[in-house]
PDB file of C-alpha atoms in Angstrom:
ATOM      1  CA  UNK A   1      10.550 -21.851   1.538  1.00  0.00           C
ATOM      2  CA  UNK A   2       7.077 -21.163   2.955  1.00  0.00           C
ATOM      3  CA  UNK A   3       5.960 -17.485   3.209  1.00  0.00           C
ATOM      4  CA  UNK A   4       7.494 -14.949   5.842  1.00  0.00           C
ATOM      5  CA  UNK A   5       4.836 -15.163   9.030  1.00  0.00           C
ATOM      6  CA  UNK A   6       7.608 -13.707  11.834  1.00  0.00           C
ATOM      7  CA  UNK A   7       8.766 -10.795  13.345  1.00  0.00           C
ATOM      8  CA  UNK A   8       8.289  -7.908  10.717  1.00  0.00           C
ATOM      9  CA  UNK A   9      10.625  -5.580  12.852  1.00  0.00           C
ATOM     10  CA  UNK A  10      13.560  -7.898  12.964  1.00  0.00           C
ATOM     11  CA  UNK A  11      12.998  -8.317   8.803  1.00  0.00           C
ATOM     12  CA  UNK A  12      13.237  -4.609   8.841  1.00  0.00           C
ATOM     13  CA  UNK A  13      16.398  -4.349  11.339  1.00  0.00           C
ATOM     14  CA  UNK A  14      18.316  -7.199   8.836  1.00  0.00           C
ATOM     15  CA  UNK A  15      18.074  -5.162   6.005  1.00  0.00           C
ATOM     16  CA  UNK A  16      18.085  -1.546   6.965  1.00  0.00           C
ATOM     17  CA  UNK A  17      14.732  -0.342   6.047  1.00  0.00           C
ATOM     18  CA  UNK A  18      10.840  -0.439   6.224  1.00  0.00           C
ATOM     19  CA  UNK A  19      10.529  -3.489   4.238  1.00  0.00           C
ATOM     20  CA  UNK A  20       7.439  -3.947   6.272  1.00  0.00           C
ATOM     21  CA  UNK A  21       5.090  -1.063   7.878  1.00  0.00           C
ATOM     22  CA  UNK A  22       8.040   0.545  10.770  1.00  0.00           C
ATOM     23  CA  UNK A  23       7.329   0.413  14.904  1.00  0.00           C
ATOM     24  CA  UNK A  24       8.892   2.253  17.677  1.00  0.00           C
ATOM     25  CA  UNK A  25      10.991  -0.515  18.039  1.00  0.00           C
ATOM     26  CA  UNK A  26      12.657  -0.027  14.430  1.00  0.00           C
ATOM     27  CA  UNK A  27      13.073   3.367  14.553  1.00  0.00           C
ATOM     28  CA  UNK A  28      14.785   3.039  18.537  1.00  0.00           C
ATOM     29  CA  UNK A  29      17.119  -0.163  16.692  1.00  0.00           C
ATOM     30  CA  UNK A  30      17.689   0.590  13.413  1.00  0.00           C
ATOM     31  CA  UNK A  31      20.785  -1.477  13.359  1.00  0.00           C
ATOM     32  CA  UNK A  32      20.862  -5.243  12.689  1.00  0.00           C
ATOM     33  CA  UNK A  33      19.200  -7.499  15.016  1.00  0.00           C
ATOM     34  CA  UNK A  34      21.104  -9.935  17.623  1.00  0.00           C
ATOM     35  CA  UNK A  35      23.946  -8.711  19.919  1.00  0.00           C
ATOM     36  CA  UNK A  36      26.396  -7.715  17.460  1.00  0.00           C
ATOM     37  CA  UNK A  37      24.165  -5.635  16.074  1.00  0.00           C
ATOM     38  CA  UNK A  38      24.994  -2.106  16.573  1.00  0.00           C
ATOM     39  CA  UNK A  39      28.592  -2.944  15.600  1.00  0.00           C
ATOM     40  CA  UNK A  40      28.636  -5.080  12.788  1.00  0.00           C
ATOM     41  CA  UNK A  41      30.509  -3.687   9.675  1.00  0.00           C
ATOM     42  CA  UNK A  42      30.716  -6.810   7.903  1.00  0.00           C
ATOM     43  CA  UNK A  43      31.442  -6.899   4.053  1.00  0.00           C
ATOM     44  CA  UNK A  44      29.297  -8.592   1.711  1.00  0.00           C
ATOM     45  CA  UNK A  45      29.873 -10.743  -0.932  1.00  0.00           C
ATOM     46  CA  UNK A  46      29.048 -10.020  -4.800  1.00  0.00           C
ATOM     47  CA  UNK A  47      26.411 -13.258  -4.090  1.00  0.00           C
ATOM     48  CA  UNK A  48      25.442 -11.983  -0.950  1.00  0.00           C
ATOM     49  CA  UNK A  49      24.064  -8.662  -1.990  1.00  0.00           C
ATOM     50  CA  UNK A  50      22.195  -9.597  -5.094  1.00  0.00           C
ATOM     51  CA  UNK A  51      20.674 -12.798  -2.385  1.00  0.00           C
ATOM     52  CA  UNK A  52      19.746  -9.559  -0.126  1.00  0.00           C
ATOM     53  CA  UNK A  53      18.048  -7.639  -2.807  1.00  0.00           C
ATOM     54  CA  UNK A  54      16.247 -10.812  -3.813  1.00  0.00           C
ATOM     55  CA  UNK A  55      14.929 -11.241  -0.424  1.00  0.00           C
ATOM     56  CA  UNK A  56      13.865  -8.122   0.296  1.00  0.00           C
ATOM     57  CA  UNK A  57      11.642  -8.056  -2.741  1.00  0.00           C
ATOM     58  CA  UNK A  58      10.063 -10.943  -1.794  1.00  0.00           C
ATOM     59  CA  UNK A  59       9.043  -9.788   1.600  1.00  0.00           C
ATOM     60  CA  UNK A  60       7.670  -6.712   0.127  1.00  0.00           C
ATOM     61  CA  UNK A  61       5.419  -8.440  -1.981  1.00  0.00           C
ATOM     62  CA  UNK A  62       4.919 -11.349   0.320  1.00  0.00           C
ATOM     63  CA  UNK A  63       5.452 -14.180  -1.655  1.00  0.00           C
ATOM     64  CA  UNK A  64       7.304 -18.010  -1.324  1.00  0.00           C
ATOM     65  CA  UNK A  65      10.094 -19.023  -3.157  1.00  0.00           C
ATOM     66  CA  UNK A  66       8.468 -20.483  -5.356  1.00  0.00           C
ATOM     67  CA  UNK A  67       5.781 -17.761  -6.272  1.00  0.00           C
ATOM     68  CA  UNK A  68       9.211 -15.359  -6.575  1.00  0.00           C
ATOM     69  CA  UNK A  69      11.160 -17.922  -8.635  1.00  0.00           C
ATOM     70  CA  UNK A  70       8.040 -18.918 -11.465  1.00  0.00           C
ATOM     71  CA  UNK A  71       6.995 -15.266 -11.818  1.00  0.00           C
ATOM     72  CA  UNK A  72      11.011 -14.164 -12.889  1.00  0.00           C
ATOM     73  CA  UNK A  73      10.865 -17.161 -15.200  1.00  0.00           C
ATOM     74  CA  UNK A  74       7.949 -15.797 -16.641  1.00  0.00           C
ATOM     75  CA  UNK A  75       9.181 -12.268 -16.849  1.00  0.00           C
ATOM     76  CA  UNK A  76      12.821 -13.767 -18.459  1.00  0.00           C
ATOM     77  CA  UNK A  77      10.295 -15.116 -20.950  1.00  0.00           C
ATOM     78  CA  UNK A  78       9.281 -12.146 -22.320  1.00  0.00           C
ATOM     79  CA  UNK A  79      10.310  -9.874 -24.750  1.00  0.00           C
ATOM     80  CA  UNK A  80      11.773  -6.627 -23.659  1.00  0.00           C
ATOM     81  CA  UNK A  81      13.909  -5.535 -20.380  1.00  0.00           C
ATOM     82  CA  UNK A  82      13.543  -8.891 -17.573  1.00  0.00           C
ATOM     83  CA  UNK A  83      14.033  -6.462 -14.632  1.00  0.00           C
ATOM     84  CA  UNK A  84      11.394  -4.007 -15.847  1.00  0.00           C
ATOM     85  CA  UNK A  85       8.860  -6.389 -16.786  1.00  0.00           C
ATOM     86  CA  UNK A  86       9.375  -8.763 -13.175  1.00  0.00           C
ATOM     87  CA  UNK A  87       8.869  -5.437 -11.451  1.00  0.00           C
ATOM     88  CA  UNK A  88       5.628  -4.985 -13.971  1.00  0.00           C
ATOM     89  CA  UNK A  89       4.451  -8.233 -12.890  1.00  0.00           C
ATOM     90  CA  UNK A  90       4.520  -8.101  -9.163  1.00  0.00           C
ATOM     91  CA  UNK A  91       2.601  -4.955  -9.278  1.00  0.00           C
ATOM     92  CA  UNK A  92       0.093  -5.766 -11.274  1.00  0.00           C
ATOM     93  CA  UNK A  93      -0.591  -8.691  -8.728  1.00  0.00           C
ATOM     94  CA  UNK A  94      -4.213  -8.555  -7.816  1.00  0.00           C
ATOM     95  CA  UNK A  95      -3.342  -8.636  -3.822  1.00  0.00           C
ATOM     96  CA  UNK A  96      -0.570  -5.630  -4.798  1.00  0.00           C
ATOM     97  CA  UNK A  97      -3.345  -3.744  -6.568  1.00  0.00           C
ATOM     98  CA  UNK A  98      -6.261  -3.774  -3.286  1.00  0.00           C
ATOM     99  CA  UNK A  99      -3.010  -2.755  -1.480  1.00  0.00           C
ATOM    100  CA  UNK A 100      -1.650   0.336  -3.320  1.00  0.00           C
ATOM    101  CA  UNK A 101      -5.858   1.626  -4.090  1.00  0.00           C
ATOM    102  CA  UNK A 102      -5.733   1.568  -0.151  1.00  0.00           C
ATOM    103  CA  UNK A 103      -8.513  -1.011   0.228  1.00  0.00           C
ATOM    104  CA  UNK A 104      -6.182  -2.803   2.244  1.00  0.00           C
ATOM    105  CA  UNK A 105      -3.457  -1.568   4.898  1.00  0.00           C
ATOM    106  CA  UNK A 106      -0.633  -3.891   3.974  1.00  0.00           C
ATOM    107  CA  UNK A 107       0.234  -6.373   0.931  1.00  0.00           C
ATOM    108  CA  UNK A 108      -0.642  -9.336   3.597  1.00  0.00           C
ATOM    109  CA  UNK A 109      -3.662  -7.709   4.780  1.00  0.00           C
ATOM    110  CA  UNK A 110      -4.686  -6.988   0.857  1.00  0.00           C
ATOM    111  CA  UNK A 111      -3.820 -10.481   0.431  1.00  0.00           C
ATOM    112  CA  UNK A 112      -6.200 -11.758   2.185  1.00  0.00           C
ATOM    113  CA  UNK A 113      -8.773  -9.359   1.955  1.00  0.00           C
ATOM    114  CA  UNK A 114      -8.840 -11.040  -2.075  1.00  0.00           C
ATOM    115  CA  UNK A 115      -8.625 -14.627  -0.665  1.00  0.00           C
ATOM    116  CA  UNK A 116     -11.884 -14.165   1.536  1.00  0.00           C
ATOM    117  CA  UNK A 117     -13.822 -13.152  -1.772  1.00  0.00           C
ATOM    118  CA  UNK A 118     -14.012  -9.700  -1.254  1.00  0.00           C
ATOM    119  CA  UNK A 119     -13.090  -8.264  -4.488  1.00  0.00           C
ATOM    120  CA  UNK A 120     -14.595  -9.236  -8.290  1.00  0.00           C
ATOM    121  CA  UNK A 121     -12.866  -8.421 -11.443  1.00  0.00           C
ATOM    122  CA  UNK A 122     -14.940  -7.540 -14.210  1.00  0.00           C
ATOM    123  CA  UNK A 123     -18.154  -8.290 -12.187  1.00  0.00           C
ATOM    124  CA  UNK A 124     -16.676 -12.238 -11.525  1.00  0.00           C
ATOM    125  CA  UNK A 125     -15.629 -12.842  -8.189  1.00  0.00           C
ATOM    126  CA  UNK A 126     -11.646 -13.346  -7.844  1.00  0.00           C
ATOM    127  CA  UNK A 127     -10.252 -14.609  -4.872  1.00  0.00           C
ATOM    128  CA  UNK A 128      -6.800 -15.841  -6.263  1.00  0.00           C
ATOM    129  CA  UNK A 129      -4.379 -13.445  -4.906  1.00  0.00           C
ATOM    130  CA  UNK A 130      -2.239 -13.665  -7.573  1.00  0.00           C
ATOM    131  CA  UNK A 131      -4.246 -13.048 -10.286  1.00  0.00           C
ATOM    132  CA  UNK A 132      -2.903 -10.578 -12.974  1.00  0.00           C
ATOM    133  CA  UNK A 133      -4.540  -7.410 -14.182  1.00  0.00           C
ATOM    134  CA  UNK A 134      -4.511  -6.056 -17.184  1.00  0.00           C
ATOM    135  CA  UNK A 135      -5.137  -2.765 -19.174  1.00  0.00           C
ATOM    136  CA  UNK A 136      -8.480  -1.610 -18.783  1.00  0.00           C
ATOM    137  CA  UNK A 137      -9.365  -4.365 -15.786  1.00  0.00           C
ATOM    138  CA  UNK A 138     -12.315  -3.426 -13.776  1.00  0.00           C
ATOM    139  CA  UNK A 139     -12.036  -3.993  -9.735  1.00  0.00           C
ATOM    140  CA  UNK A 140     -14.537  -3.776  -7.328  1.00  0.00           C
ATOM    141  CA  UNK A 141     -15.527  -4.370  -3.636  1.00  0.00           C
ATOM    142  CA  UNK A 142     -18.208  -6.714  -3.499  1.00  0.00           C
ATOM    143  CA  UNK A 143     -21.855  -5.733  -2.506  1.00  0.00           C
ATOM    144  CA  UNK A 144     -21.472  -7.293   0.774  1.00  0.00           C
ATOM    145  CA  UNK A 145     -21.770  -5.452   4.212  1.00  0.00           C
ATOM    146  CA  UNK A 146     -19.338  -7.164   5.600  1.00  0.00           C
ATOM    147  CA  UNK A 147     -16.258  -6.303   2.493  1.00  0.00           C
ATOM    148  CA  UNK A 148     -17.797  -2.524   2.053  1.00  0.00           C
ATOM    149  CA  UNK A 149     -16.947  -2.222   5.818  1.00  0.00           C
ATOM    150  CA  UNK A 150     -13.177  -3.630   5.648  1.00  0.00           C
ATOM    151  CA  UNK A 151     -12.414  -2.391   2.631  1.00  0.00           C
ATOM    152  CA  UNK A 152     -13.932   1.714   4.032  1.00  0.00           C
ATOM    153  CA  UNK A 153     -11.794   1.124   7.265  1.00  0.00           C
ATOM    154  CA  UNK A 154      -8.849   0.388   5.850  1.00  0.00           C
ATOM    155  CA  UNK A 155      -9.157   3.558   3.379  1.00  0.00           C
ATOM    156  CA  UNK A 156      -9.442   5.874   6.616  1.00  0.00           C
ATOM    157  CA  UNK A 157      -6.331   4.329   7.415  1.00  0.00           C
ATOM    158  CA  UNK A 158      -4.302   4.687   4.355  1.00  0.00           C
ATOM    159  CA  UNK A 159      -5.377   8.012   3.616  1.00  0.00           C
ATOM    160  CA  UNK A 160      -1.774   9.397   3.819  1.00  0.00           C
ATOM    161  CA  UNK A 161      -0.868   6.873   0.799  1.00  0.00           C
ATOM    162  CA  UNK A 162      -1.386   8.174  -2.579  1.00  0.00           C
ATOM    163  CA  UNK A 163      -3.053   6.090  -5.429  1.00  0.00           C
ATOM    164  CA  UNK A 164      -0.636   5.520  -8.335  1.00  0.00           C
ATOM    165  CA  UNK A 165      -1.420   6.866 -12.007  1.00  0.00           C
ATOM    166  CA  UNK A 166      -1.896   3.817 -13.126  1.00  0.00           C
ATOM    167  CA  UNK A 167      -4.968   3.272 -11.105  1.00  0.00           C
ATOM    168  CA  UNK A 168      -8.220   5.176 -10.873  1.00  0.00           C
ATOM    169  CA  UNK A 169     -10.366   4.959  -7.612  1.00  0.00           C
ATOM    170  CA  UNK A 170     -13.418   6.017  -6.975  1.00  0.00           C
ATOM    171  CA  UNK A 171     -13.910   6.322  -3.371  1.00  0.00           C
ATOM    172  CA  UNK A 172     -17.708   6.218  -3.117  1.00  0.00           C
ATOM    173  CA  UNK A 173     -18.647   3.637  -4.904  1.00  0.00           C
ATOM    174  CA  UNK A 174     -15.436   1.478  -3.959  1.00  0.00           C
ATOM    175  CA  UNK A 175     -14.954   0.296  -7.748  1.00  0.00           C
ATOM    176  CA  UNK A 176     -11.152   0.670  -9.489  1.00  0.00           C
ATOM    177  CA  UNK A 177      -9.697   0.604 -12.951  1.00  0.00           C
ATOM    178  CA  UNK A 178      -6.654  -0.077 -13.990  1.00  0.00           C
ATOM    179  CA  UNK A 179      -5.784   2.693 -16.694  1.00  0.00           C
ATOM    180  CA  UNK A 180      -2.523   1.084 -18.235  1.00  0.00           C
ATOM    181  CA  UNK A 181       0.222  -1.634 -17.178  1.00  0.00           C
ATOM    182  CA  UNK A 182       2.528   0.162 -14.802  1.00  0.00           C
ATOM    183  CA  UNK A 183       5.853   1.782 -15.602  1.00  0.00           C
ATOM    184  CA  UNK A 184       9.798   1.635 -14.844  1.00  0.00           C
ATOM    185  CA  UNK A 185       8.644   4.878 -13.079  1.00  0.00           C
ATOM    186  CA  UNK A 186       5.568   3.353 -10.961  1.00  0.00           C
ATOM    187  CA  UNK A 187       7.751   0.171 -10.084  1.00  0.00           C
ATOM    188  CA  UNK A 188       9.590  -0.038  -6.746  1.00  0.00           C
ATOM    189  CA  UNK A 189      12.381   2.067  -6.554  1.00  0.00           C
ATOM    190  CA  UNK A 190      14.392   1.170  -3.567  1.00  0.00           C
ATOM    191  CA  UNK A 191      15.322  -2.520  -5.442  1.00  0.00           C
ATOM    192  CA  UNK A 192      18.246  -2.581  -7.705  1.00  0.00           C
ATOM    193  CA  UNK A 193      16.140  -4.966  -9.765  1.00  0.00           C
ATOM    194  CA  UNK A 194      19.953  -6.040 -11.801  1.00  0.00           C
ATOM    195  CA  UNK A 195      20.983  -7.325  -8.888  1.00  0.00           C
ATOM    196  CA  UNK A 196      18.096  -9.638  -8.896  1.00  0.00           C
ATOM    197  CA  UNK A 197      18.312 -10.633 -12.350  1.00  0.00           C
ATOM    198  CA  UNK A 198      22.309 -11.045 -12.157  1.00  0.00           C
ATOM    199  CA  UNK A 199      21.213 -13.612  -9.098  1.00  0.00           C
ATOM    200  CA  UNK A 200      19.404 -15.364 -10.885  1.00  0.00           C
ATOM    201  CA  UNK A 201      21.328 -15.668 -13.839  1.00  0.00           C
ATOM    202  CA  UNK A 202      24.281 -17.440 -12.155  1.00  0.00           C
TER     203      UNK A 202
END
């Protein structure tokens, strides 16, 4: 399944929240879309909620399928709690990180704000979107006119989102580090992660 490129409001209308940034039109149709919308009370299945939880993860973070599907296996890999550490490993996405430091207005935006070679890691350029940081990670906007514009833009217009603990921006001079992998706590919090896991475990 490629990656989500549609309406974002209609995303948000089918599951019953911001998944993606909310318009006038979401907040005058909150209910689902299509014309039995506003009267639909139609009761899910065990499969279908855990599918819905699944997918609205995915949009969040903005990712295929496949992307979703390799980086679970990964986290089921791993020693220690699956749901915790799949959460841990979306945000410590690269494109996830320019996104929540404000450098970018939206995970898609973020993403390819990385993928035009904006941002280095460590001094090295990185333009692979899902690269992973780690503990301790350096991140920078490249000396560039044209990134130290975007990337100052889109901080004007994220000003109302707070950067997490976990990261440490300095404004000025547009450089980032990461000060430790992120926690349960840090994670996103509207997912019943088990739900995911139990999906995928069937």
């Amino acid at each position: 399944m490629a990656r989500y490129t549609g309406p974002t409001t209609r995303i948000n209308r089918r599951f019953g929240q911001a998944i993606f940034a909310p318009t006038k039109a979401y907040e005058r149709k909150p209910h689902p879309p299509g014309q039995h919308g506003p009267r639909l009370r139609r009761k899910l299945s065990d499969y279908a909620i855990g599918l819905n939880e699944k997918q609205k993860l995915r949009f969040m973070y903005g990712m295929t399928e496949k992307q979703f599907r390799l980086t679970f296996e990964r986290a089921k890999n791993k020693r220690g709690v699956t749901g915790e550490i799949f959460l841990q490993m979306l945000e410590c996405r690269l494109d996830n990180v320019i996104y929540r430091l404000g450098l970018a207005k939206s995970r898609s935006a973020a993403r390819q704000f990385v993928g035009h070679g904006h941002i280095a890691v460590n001094g090295k350029k990185t333009d692979i979107a899902s690269f992973m940081v780690k503990e301790g990670d350096e991140i920078e906007v490249r000396e560039r006119t044209s990134s130290r514009q975007l990337a100052t833009r889109s901080m004007e217009e994220s000003q109302a989102r707070t950067v997490p603990e976990w990261l440490t921006l300095n404004a000025d001079s547009l450089k980032a580090t990461v000060n430790r992998i992120p926690s349960a706590e840090d994670t996103e919090s509207s997912i019943n992660v088990q739900l995911i896991v139990e999906y995928y475990s069937r």
